[in-house]
Amino acid sequence: MAVLLRPDGSPIRVLIVDDEPDIVEVLEGVLRQEGWEVRGAGDGATAVRLAGEFEPDAVILDVMLPDMDGLEIMARVRERAPEVCVLFLTARDAVEDRVAGITAGGDDYVTKPFSLDEVVARLRGLLRRAGMANTARQGGNRLVVGDLSMDEEAREVTRAGELIDLTPTEFELLRLLMHHPRKVLSKAQILDHVWSYDFGGQAHVVELYISYLRKKIDSGRAPLIHTVRGVGYVLKP
């Protein structure tokens, strides 16, 4: 997976500000899967302090907090770091609230309940547009999705540091999935890229090799390979 880095090559830094601990926890986990450094705050005072210490590239910011609202927090953070990206995350979904957030200087707005994939995609887009992040592959030829890592040049695959032995076909199938993380690939697309077959009823070949991969990649672990019924397969944490 293309890893987003700061211009100096260090990990992206994200500050999450929300008074719901479960939301902070789940977002921290997802963003760390991206290889980013993450801090969480449950109130405005802590958020402002952490922003000064942590110097985030982006802030996920709830509008409604117990001690101050998100607009005030954004203003205080931007006094020190005017270039920081701000993604508002809130239960407020009225048009006037969205307009207020964006007018005040917010870069984007996502309402609760939210999709984790959408939050990650929005952040990546904001960082790229702000010119604050470079796209690079870890280790030059390394693909990374969650705790799964592939060295394309050495043809080695590890998960959580454990080496996984794959056949050449399994390796090519996994490489295709890792080049398109979070994207659902149809059986026809997989056949075309891995086997160069016309679809012609060969779906069972894909199903068979997906089952082989699952036994090696996902057995005893949180699954990375997911079936989207009637569509195909997707690799995501």
Coordinates of N, CA and C in Angstrom, one line a residue:
M1 N 0.8 -1.2 0.0 CA 0.0 0.0 0.0 C 0.9 1.2 0.0
A2 N 0.5 2.2 -0.8 CA 1.2 3.5 -0.7 C 1.1 4.1 0.6
V3 N 2.2 4.4 1.3 CA 2.2 4.9 2.6 C 2.4 6.4 2.5
L4 N 1.5 7.2 3.2 CA 1.6 8.6 3.2 C 2.5 9.1 4.3
L5 N 3.5 9.9 4.0 CA 4.6 10.3 4.9 C 4.7 11.9 4.9
R6 N 5.2 12.4 5.9 CA 5.6 13.8 5.9 C 6.7 14.1 4.9
P7 N 6.8 15.3 4.4 CA 7.9 15.6 3.4 C 9.3 15.2 3.9
D8 N 9.5 15.2 5.2 CA 10.8 14.8 5.7 C 11.0 13.3 5.8
G9 N 9.9 12.5 5.4 CA 9.9 11.1 5.5 C 9.5 10.5 6.8
S10 N 9.1 11.3 7.8 CA 8.6 10.8 9.0 C 7.1 10.5 9.0
P11 N 6.6 9.8 9.9 CA 5.1 9.4 9.9 C 4.2 10.7 10.0
I12 N 3.1 10.6 9.3 CA 2.1 11.7 9.5 C 1.6 11.6 11.0
R13 N 1.3 12.8 11.5 CA 0.8 12.9 12.9 C -0.6 13.4 12.9
V14 N -1.5 12.7 13.6 CA -2.9 13.1 13.7 C -3.4 13.2 15.1
L15 N -4.1 14.2 15.4 CA -4.7 14.4 16.8 C -6.2 14.2 16.6
I16 N -6.7 13.3 17.5 CA -8.2 13.1 17.5 C -8.8 13.7 18.7
V17 N -9.8 14.5 18.6 CA -10.4 15.2 19.7 C -11.9 14.9 19.7
D18 N -12.3 14.1 20.7 CA -13.7 13.7 20.8 C -13.9 13.3 22.3
D19 N -15.1 13.7 22.8 CA -15.3 13.3 24.3 C -15.9 11.9 24.4
E20 N -16.0 11.2 23.3 CA -16.5 9.8 23.4 C -15.2 8.9 23.3
P21 N -14.8 8.3 24.4 CA -13.6 7.5 24.4 C -13.6 6.3 23.3
D22 N -14.7 5.7 23.1 CA -14.8 4.6 22.1 C -14.4 5.1 20.7
I23 N -14.9 6.3 20.4 CA -14.6 6.9 19.0 C -13.1 7.2 18.9
V24 N -12.5 7.8 20.0 CA -11.1 8.1 20.0 C -10.3 6.8 19.8
E25 N -10.7 5.7 20.5 CA -10.0 4.5 20.5 C -10.0 3.8 19.1
V26 N -11.2 3.8 18.5 CA -11.3 3.1 17.2 C -10.6 3.9 16.1
L27 N -10.7 5.2 16.2 CA -9.9 6.0 15.2 C -8.4 5.9 15.4
E28 N -8.0 5.8 16.6 CA -6.5 5.7 16.9 C -6.1 4.4 16.3
G29 N -6.8 3.3 16.5 CA -6.4 2.0 15.9 C -6.3 2.0 14.4
V30 N -7.4 2.6 13.8 CA -7.4 2.6 12.3 C -6.3 3.4 11.7
L31 N -6.0 4.6 12.3 CA -5.0 5.5 11.8 C -3.6 4.9 12.0
R32 N -3.4 4.2 13.1 CA -2.1 3.6 13.3 C -1.8 2.5 12.3
Q33 N -2.9 1.8 11.8 CA -2.8 0.9 10.8 C -2.2 1.5 9.5
E34 N -2.5 2.8 9.4 CA -1.9 3.6 8.2 C -0.4 3.9 8.4
G35 N 0.1 3.5 9.6 CA 1.5 3.8 9.8 C 1.7 5.2 10.4
W36 N 0.6 5.9 10.8 CA 0.7 7.2 11.3 C 0.9 7.3 12.9
E37 N 1.4 8.4 13.4 CA 1.4 8.6 14.8 C 0.2 9.3 15.2
V38 N -0.4 8.9 16.3 CA -1.8 9.4 16.7 C -1.8 9.7 18.2
R39 N -2.5 10.8 18.5 CA -2.8 11.1 19.9 C -4.3 11.4 20.1
G40 N -4.8 11.2 21.2 CA -6.2 11.4 21.5 C -6.5 12.4 22.6
A41 N -7.5 13.2 22.5 CA -7.9 14.1 23.6 C -9.4 14.1 23.8
G42 N -9.9 14.2 25.0 CA -11.3 14.1 25.3 C -11.9 15.5 25.6
D43 N -11.1 16.5 25.6 CA -11.7 17.9 25.9 C -10.8 18.9 25.2
G44 N -11.3 20.1 25.2 CA -10.6 21.2 24.5 C -9.3 21.6 25.1
A45 N -9.2 21.7 26.4 CA -7.9 22.1 27.0 C -6.8 21.1 26.7
T46 N -7.1 19.8 26.8 CA -6.1 18.8 26.5 C -5.7 18.8 25.1
A47 N -6.7 19.1 24.2 CA -6.4 19.1 22.8 C -5.5 20.2 22.4
V48 N -5.7 21.4 23.0 CA -4.8 22.6 22.7 C -3.4 22.3 23.2
R49 N -3.3 21.7 24.4 CA -2.0 21.4 25.0 C -1.3 20.4 24.1
L50 N -2.0 19.3 23.7 CA -1.4 18.3 22.9 C -1.0 18.8 21.5
A51 N -1.8 19.7 21.0 CA -1.4 20.2 19.7 C -0.1 21.0 19.7
G52 N 0.1 21.7 20.9 CA 1.4 22.4 21.0 C 2.6 21.4 21.2
E53 N 2.4 20.3 21.9 CA 3.4 19.4 22.2 C 3.7 18.4 21.0
F54 N 2.6 17.9 20.4 CA 2.6 16.9 19.4 C 2.9 17.4 18.0
E55 N 2.4 18.7 17.7 CA 2.6 19.3 16.4 C 2.0 18.4 15.3
P56 N 0.6 18.2 15.4 CA 0.0 17.3 14.4 C 0.0 18.0 13.0
D57 N -0.1 17.1 12.0 CA -0.4 17.5 10.6 C -1.8 17.7 10.3
A58 N -2.7 16.9 11.1 CA -4.1 17.0 10.9 C -4.8 16.8 12.2
V59 N -6.0 17.3 12.4 CA -6.8 17.2 13.6 C -8.2 16.7 13.2
I60 N -8.6 15.6 13.8 CA -10.0 15.2 13.7 C -10.7 15.8 14.9
L61 N -11.7 16.7 14.6 CA -12.2 17.5 15.7 C -13.7 17.5 15.8
D62 N -14.1 17.1 17.0 CA -15.6 17.1 17.3 C -16.0 18.5 17.6
V63 N -17.1 18.9 17.1 CA -17.6 20.3 17.4 C -18.1 20.5 18.8
M64 N -18.8 19.5 19.3 CA -19.4 19.6 20.7 C -18.5 18.9 21.7
L65 N -17.8 19.7 22.6 CA -17.0 19.2 23.6 C -17.4 19.8 25.0
P66 N -17.0 19.2 26.1 CA -17.5 19.7 27.4 C -17.1 21.1 27.8
D67 N -15.9 21.5 27.4 CA -15.3 22.7 27.9 C -15.2 23.9 26.8
M68 N -15.2 23.5 25.6 CA -15.1 24.5 24.5 C -15.5 23.9 23.2
D69 N -16.0 24.7 22.3 CA -16.5 24.0 21.0 C -15.3 23.9 20.1
G70 N -15.5 23.1 19.0 CA -14.4 22.8 18.1 C -13.9 24.0 17.3
L71 N -14.8 24.9 17.1 CA -14.4 26.1 16.3 C -13.3 26.9 17.1
E72 N -13.5 27.0 18.5 CA -12.6 27.7 19.3 C -11.3 26.9 19.4
I73 N -11.4 25.6 19.5 CA -10.1 24.8 19.5 C -9.3 25.0 18.2
M74 N -10.1 24.9 17.1 CA -9.4 25.1 15.8 C -8.7 26.4 15.8
A75 N -9.3 27.5 16.2 CA -8.7 28.8 16.2 C -7.4 28.8 17.0
R76 N -7.5 28.2 18.2 CA -6.3 28.3 19.1 C -5.2 27.4 18.5
V77 N -5.5 26.3 17.9 CA -4.5 25.4 17.3 C -3.8 26.1 16.1
R78 N -4.7 26.8 15.3 CA -4.2 27.4 14.1 C -3.4 28.7 14.4
E79 N -3.5 29.2 15.6 CA -2.6 30.3 16.0 C -1.1 29.9 15.9
R80 N -0.9 28.7 16.3 CA 0.5 28.2 16.3 C 0.8 27.5 15.0
A81 N -0.1 26.8 14.4 CA 0.1 26.0 13.2 C -1.0 26.3 12.2
P82 N -0.9 27.4 11.5 CA -2.0 27.7 10.5 C -2.1 26.7 9.4
E83 N -1.1 25.9 9.1 CA -1.2 25.0 8.0 C -1.9 23.6 8.4
V84 N -2.2 23.4 9.7 CA -2.7 22.1 10.1 C -4.1 21.9 9.4
C85 N -4.3 20.6 8.9 CA -5.6 20.3 8.3 C -6.6 19.9 9.4
V86 N -7.8 20.3 9.2 CA -8.9 20.1 10.2 C -10.1 19.4 9.6
L87 N -10.4 18.2 10.1 CA -11.6 17.4 9.7 C -12.5 17.4 10.8
F88 N -13.7 18.1 10.7 CA -14.7 18.1 11.7 C -15.5 16.8 11.7
L89 N -15.6 16.2 12.9 CA -16.3 15.0 13.0 C -17.4 15.2 14.1
T90 N -18.6 15.2 13.8 CA -19.7 15.6 14.8 C -21.0 15.0 14.4
A91 N -21.9 14.9 15.4 CA -23.2 14.5 15.3 C -24.1 15.5 14.6
R92 N -23.6 16.8 14.6 CA -24.4 17.8 13.9 C -24.4 17.6 12.4
D93 N -25.6 17.5 11.8 CA -25.6 17.2 10.4 C -26.5 18.3 9.6
A94 N -26.9 19.3 10.4 CA -27.6 20.4 9.7 C -26.7 21.2 8.8
V95 N -27.3 21.7 7.7 CA -26.5 22.4 6.7 C -25.8 23.6 7.3
E96 N -26.5 24.3 8.2 CA -25.8 25.5 8.7 C -24.6 25.2 9.6
D97 N -24.6 24.0 10.2 CA -23.5 23.6 11.1 C -22.3 23.3 10.2
R98 N -22.6 22.6 9.0 CA -21.5 22.3 8.1 C -20.9 23.6 7.6
V99 N -21.8 24.5 7.2 CA -21.3 25.8 6.6 C -20.5 26.5 7.6
A100 N -20.9 26.5 8.9 CA -20.2 27.3 9.9 C -18.8 26.7 10.1
G101 N -18.7 25.4 10.1 CA -17.4 24.8 10.3 C -16.4 25.1 9.1
I102 N -16.9 25.0 7.9 CA -16.1 25.2 6.8 C -15.7 26.7 6.7
T103 N -16.7 27.6 6.9 CA -16.5 29.0 6.9 C -15.5 29.5 7.9
A104 N -15.5 28.8 9.0 CA -14.5 29.2 10.1 C -13.1 28.7 9.8
G105 N -12.9 27.9 8.7 CA -11.6 27.5 8.3 C -11.4 26.0 8.3
G106 N -12.4 25.2 8.7 CA -12.3 23.8 8.6 C -12.1 23.3 7.2
D107 N -11.4 22.2 7.0 CA -11.1 21.7 5.6 C -12.1 20.7 5.1
D108 N -12.7 20.0 6.0 CA -13.7 19.0 5.6 C -14.6 18.7 6.8
Y109 N -15.7 17.9 6.5 CA -16.7 17.7 7.5 C -17.3 16.3 7.4
V110 N -17.3 15.5 8.4 CA -17.9 14.1 8.4 C -18.8 14.0 9.6
T111 N -20.0 13.5 9.3 CA -21.0 13.4 10.4 C -21.1 12.0 11.0
K112 N -21.4 11.9 12.3 CA -21.6 10.6 12.9 C -23.0 10.1 12.7
P113 N -23.2 8.8 12.5 CA -22.2 7.8 12.4 C -21.4 7.8 11.1
F114 N -20.2 7.4 11.2 CA -19.3 7.6 10.1 C -18.7 6.3 9.7
S115 N -18.2 6.3 8.4 CA -17.4 5.2 7.9 C -15.9 5.4 8.2
L116 N -15.3 4.4 8.8 CA -13.8 4.6 9.0 C -13.0 4.8 7.7
D117 N -13.4 4.0 6.7 CA -12.7 4.2 5.4 C -12.9 5.6 4.9
E118 N -14.1 6.2 5.1 CA -14.3 7.5 4.6 C -13.4 8.5 5.4
V119 N -13.3 8.4 6.7 CA -12.5 9.3 7.5 C -11.0 9.2 7.0
V120 N -10.5 8.0 6.8 CA -9.1 7.8 6.3 C -9.0 8.4 4.9
A121 N -9.9 8.2 4.0 CA -9.8 8.7 2.7 C -9.8 10.2 2.7
R122 N -10.7 10.8 3.5 CA -10.8 12.3 3.6 C -9.5 12.9 4.1
L123 N -8.9 12.2 5.1 CA -7.7 12.7 5.7 C -6.5 12.6 4.7
R124 N -6.5 11.5 4.0 CA -5.4 11.4 3.0 C -5.5 12.4 1.9
G125 N -6.8 12.7 1.5 CA -7.0 13.7 0.5 C -6.6 15.1 1.0
L126 N -7.0 15.4 2.2 CA -6.6 16.7 2.8 C -5.1 16.9 2.8
L127 N -4.4 15.9 3.3 CA -3.0 16.0 3.5 C -2.3 16.2 2.1
R128 N -2.8 15.5 1.1 CA -2.2 15.6 -0.2 C -2.4 17.0 -0.8
R129 N -3.7 17.4 -0.7 CA -4.0 18.8 -1.2 C -3.2 19.9 -0.6
A130 N -3.0 19.7 0.7 CA -2.2 20.7 1.5 C -0.7 20.7 1.2
G131 N -0.3 19.6 0.4 CA 1.1 19.5 0.1 C 2.0 19.1 1.3
M132 N 1.3 18.5 2.3 CA 2.0 18.2 3.5 C 2.5 16.8 3.6
A133 N 2.2 16.0 2.6 CA 2.5 14.6 2.6 C 3.0 14.1 1.3
N134 N 3.9 13.2 1.3 CA 4.4 12.5 0.1 C 3.9 11.0 0.1
T135 N 3.7 10.5 -1.1 CA 3.3 9.1 -1.2 C 4.6 8.3 -1.5
A136 N 4.8 7.3 -0.7 CA 6.0 6.5 -0.9 C 5.7 5.0 -0.5
R137 N 6.4 4.1 -1.0 CA 6.3 2.7 -0.6 C 7.3 2.5 0.5
Q138 N 6.8 1.9 1.6 CA 7.8 1.6 2.7 C 8.9 0.7 2.2
G139 N 10.1 1.1 2.5 CA 11.3 0.3 2.1 C 11.5 0.2 0.6
G140 N 10.9 1.1 -0.2 CA 11.1 1.1 -1.6 C 10.2 0.2 -2.3
N141 N 10.3 -1.1 -2.1 CA 9.4 -2.1 -2.8 C 8.5 -2.8 -1.8
R142 N 8.2 -2.2 -0.7 CA 7.4 -2.8 0.3 C 6.0 -2.3 0.3
L143 N 5.0 -3.2 0.3 CA 3.6 -2.9 0.4 C 3.2 -3.2 1.8
V144 N 2.3 -2.4 2.4 CA 1.9 -2.6 3.8 C 0.4 -2.4 3.9
V145 N -0.3 -3.3 4.4 CA -1.8 -3.2 4.8 C -1.9 -3.7 6.2
G146 N -2.3 -2.8 7.1 CA -2.3 -3.2 8.5 C -1.0 -3.8 9.0
D147 N -1.0 -5.0 9.5 CA 0.2 -5.6 10.0 C 0.8 -6.6 9.0
L148 N 0.2 -6.6 7.8 CA 0.7 -7.4 6.7 C 1.6 -6.6 5.8
S149 N 2.8 -7.2 5.5 CA 3.8 -6.6 4.8 C 4.4 -7.5 3.7
M150 N 4.6 -6.9 2.5 CA 5.2 -7.6 1.4 C 6.3 -6.9 0.8
D151 N 7.5 -7.6 0.7 CA 8.6 -7.1 0.0 C 8.6 -7.6 -1.4
E152 N 8.2 -6.8 -2.4 CA 8.1 -7.3 -3.8 C 9.4 -7.8 -4.4
E153 N 10.5 -7.1 -4.0 CA 11.8 -7.5 -4.6 C 12.3 -8.8 -4.0
A154 N 12.2 -8.9 -2.7 CA 12.7 -10.2 -2.1 C 11.6 -11.3 -2.2
R155 N 10.4 -10.9 -2.5 CA 9.2 -11.8 -2.6 C 9.0 -12.5 -1.2
E156 N 9.0 -11.7 -0.2 CA 8.7 -12.1 1.1 C 7.5 -11.5 1.7
V157 N 6.7 -12.2 2.4 CA 5.5 -11.7 3.0 C 5.5 -12.0 4.5
T158 N 5.2 -11.0 5.4 CA 5.1 -11.3 6.8 C 3.8 -10.7 7.3
R159 N 3.4 -11.3 8.4 CA 2.2 -10.7 9.1 C 2.6 -10.6 10.6
A160 N 2.5 -9.4 11.1 CA 3.0 -9.2 12.5 C 4.4 -9.7 12.8
G161 N 5.2 -9.6 11.7 CA 6.6 -10.0 11.8 C 6.8 -11.5 11.5
E162 N 5.8 -12.3 11.4 CA 5.9 -13.7 11.1 C 6.0 -13.9 9.6
L163 N 7.0 -14.7 9.2 CA 7.2 -14.9 7.7 C 6.1 -15.9 7.3
I164 N 5.5 -15.7 6.1 CA 4.5 -16.5 5.6 C 4.9 -17.0 4.2
D165 N 4.9 -18.3 4.1 CA 5.4 -19.0 2.8 C 4.2 -19.1 1.8
L166 N 4.4 -18.5 0.7 CA 3.4 -18.5 -0.4 C 3.9 -19.1 -1.7
T167 N 3.0 -19.8 -2.4 CA 3.4 -20.2 -3.7 C 3.4 -19.0 -4.7
P168 N 4.0 -19.2 -5.9 CA 4.1 -18.0 -6.8 C 2.7 -17.5 -7.1
T169 N 1.7 -18.3 -7.3 CA 0.3 -17.8 -7.6 C -0.3 -17.1 -6.4
E170 N -0.1 -17.7 -5.3 CA -0.7 -17.1 -4.1 C 0.0 -15.7 -3.9
F171 N 1.3 -15.6 -4.2 CA 2.0 -14.3 -4.0 C 1.4 -13.3 -5.0
E172 N 1.2 -13.7 -6.2 CA 0.7 -12.7 -7.2 C -0.7 -12.3 -6.9
L173 N -1.5 -13.2 -6.4 CA -2.9 -12.9 -5.9 C -2.9 -11.9 -4.8
L174 N -2.0 -12.1 -3.8 CA -1.9 -11.2 -2.7 C -1.4 -9.9 -3.1
R175 N -0.4 -9.9 -4.0 CA 0.2 -8.6 -4.5 C -0.9 -7.8 -5.1
L176 N -1.8 -8.4 -5.9 CA -2.8 -7.6 -6.6 C -3.7 -7.0 -5.5
L177 N -4.1 -7.8 -4.5 CA -5.0 -7.3 -3.4 C -4.3 -6.1 -2.7
M178 N -3.0 -6.3 -2.4 CA -2.3 -5.3 -1.6 C -2.0 -4.0 -2.4
H179 N -2.0 -4.1 -3.8 CA -1.9 -2.9 -4.6 C -3.2 -2.1 -4.6
H180 N -4.3 -2.7 -4.2 CA -5.6 -2.1 -4.2 C -6.3 -2.2 -2.9
P181 N -5.7 -1.8 -1.8 CA -6.3 -1.9 -0.5 C -7.6 -1.2 -0.4
R182 N -8.6 -1.8 0.3 CA -9.9 -1.2 0.5 C -10.7 -1.1 -0.8
K183 N -10.2 -1.7 -1.9 CA -11.0 -1.7 -3.2 C -11.5 -3.1 -3.5
V184 N -12.8 -3.2 -3.7 CA -13.4 -4.5 -4.0 C -13.0 -4.9 -5.4
L185 N -12.3 -6.1 -5.6 CA -12.0 -6.6 -6.9 C -12.9 -7.7 -7.3
S186 N -13.4 -7.7 -8.5 CA -14.3 -8.8 -8.9 C -13.5 -10.0 -9.3
K187 N -14.1 -11.2 -9.3 CA -13.4 -12.4 -9.7 C -12.9 -12.3 -11.2
A188 N -13.6 -11.6 -12.0 CA -13.1 -11.4 -13.4 C -11.9 -10.6 -13.4
Q189 N -11.8 -9.5 -12.6 CA -10.6 -8.7 -12.5 C -9.4 -9.5 -12.0
I190 N -9.7 -10.3 -11.0 CA -8.6 -11.1 -10.4 C -8.1 -12.1 -11.4
L191 N -9.0 -12.8 -12.1 CA -8.6 -13.8 -13.1 C -7.7 -13.1 -14.2
D192 N -8.2 -11.9 -14.6 CA -7.5 -11.2 -15.7 C -6.1 -10.8 -15.3
H193 N -5.9 -10.4 -14.1 CA -4.6 -9.9 -13.6 C -3.6 -11.0 -13.2
V194 N -4.2 -12.0 -12.6 CA -3.3 -13.1 -12.0 C -3.2 -14.3 -13.0
W195 N -4.2 -14.6 -13.6 CA -4.2 -15.8 -14.5 C -4.2 -15.4 -16.0
S196 N -4.6 -14.2 -16.3 CA -4.8 -13.8 -17.7 C -5.9 -14.6 -18.4
Y197 N -6.9 -15.1 -17.7 CA -8.0 -15.8 -18.3 C -9.1 -14.9 -18.6
D198 N -9.9 -15.2 -19.7 CA -11.2 -14.7 -19.8 C -12.0 -15.3 -18.7
F199 N -13.1 -14.6 -18.3 CA -13.8 -15.0 -17.1 C -14.4 -16.4 -17.3
G200 N -15.2 -16.6 -18.3 CA -15.6 -17.9 -18.8 C -15.8 -19.0 -17.8
G201 N -16.5 -18.8 -16.6 CA -16.8 -19.8 -15.7 C -15.7 -20.3 -14.8
Q202 N -14.6 -19.6 -14.7 CA -13.4 -20.0 -13.9 C -13.4 -19.4 -12.5
A203 N -14.6 -19.0 -12.1 CA -14.6 -18.3 -10.7 C -14.1 -19.2 -9.6
H204 N -14.3 -20.5 -9.8 CA -13.9 -21.5 -8.7 C -12.4 -21.4 -8.5
V205 N -11.6 -21.0 -9.5 CA -10.1 -20.9 -9.4 C -9.8 -19.8 -8.4
V206 N -10.5 -18.7 -8.5 CA -10.3 -17.5 -7.6 C -10.7 -17.9 -6.2
E207 N -11.9 -18.5 -6.1 CA -12.4 -18.9 -4.8 C -11.4 -19.9 -4.1
L208 N -10.8 -20.8 -4.9 CA -9.9 -21.8 -4.3 C -8.7 -21.1 -3.8
Y209 N -8.1 -20.2 -4.6 CA -6.9 -19.5 -4.1 C -7.1 -18.5 -3.0
I210 N -8.3 -17.9 -3.0 CA -8.6 -17.0 -1.9 C -8.7 -17.8 -0.6
S211 N -9.2 -19.0 -0.7 CA -9.3 -19.9 0.5 C -7.9 -20.3 1.0
Y212 N -7.0 -20.6 0.0 CA -5.6 -20.9 0.3 C -4.9 -19.7 1.1
L213 N -5.1 -18.5 0.5 CA -4.5 -17.3 1.1 C -5.1 -17.1 2.5
R214 N -6.4 -17.2 2.7 CA -7.0 -17.0 4.0 C -6.4 -18.0 5.1
K215 N -6.1 -19.2 4.7 CA -5.5 -20.1 5.6 C -4.1 -19.7 6.1
K216 N -3.4 -19.0 5.2 CA -2.1 -18.6 5.5 C -2.0 -17.2 6.1
I217 N -2.9 -16.3 5.6 CA -2.8 -14.9 6.1 C -3.7 -14.7 7.3
D218 N -4.9 -15.2 7.3 CA -5.9 -14.9 8.3 C -6.1 -15.9 9.4
S219 N -5.6 -17.1 9.3 CA -5.8 -18.1 10.2 C -5.4 -17.7 11.6
G220 N -6.3 -17.7 12.6 CA -6.0 -17.3 14.0 C -5.7 -15.9 14.2
R221 N -6.0 -15.0 13.2 CA -5.8 -13.6 13.3 C -7.1 -12.8 12.9
A222 N -7.1 -11.6 13.1 CA -8.2 -10.7 12.6 C -8.1 -10.8 11.1
P223 N -9.3 -11.0 10.4 CA -9.2 -11.2 9.0 C -8.9 -9.9 8.2
L224 N -8.1 -10.1 7.2 CA -7.8 -9.0 6.3 C -8.5 -9.2 5.0
I225 N -8.7 -10.4 4.6 CA -9.4 -10.7 3.3 C -10.9 -10.9 3.5
H226 N -11.7 -10.0 2.9 CA -13.1 -10.0 3.1 C -13.8 -10.3 1.8
T227 N -14.9 -11.1 1.9 CA -15.8 -11.3 0.8 C -16.9 -10.3 0.7
V228 N -17.1 -9.7 -0.4 CA -18.3 -8.8 -0.7 C -19.2 -9.6 -1.5
R229 N -20.3 -10.2 -0.9 CA -21.2 -11.1 -1.6 C -21.7 -10.6 -2.9
G230 N -21.5 -11.4 -3.9 CA -22.1 -11.0 -5.2 C -21.2 -10.0 -6.0
V231 N -20.0 -9.6 -5.4 CA -19.2 -8.7 -6.1 C -17.7 -9.2 -6.2
G232 N -17.1 -9.5 -5.1 CA -15.7 -10.0 -5.2 C -15.0 -10.0 -3.8
Y233 N -13.8 -9.6 -3.8 CA -13.0 -9.6 -2.6 C -12.3 -8.3 -2.3
V234 N -12.0 -8.0 -1.0 CA -11.3 -6.8 -0.7 C -10.3 -7.1 0.5
L235 N -9.2 -6.4 0.4 CA -8.2 -6.6 1.5 C -8.2 -5.3 2.3
K236 N -8.5 -5.4 3.6 CA -8.5 -4.2 4.4 C -8.4 -4.6 5.9
P237 N -7.8 -3.8 6.7 CA -7.7 -4.1 8.2 C -9.2 -4.1 8.7

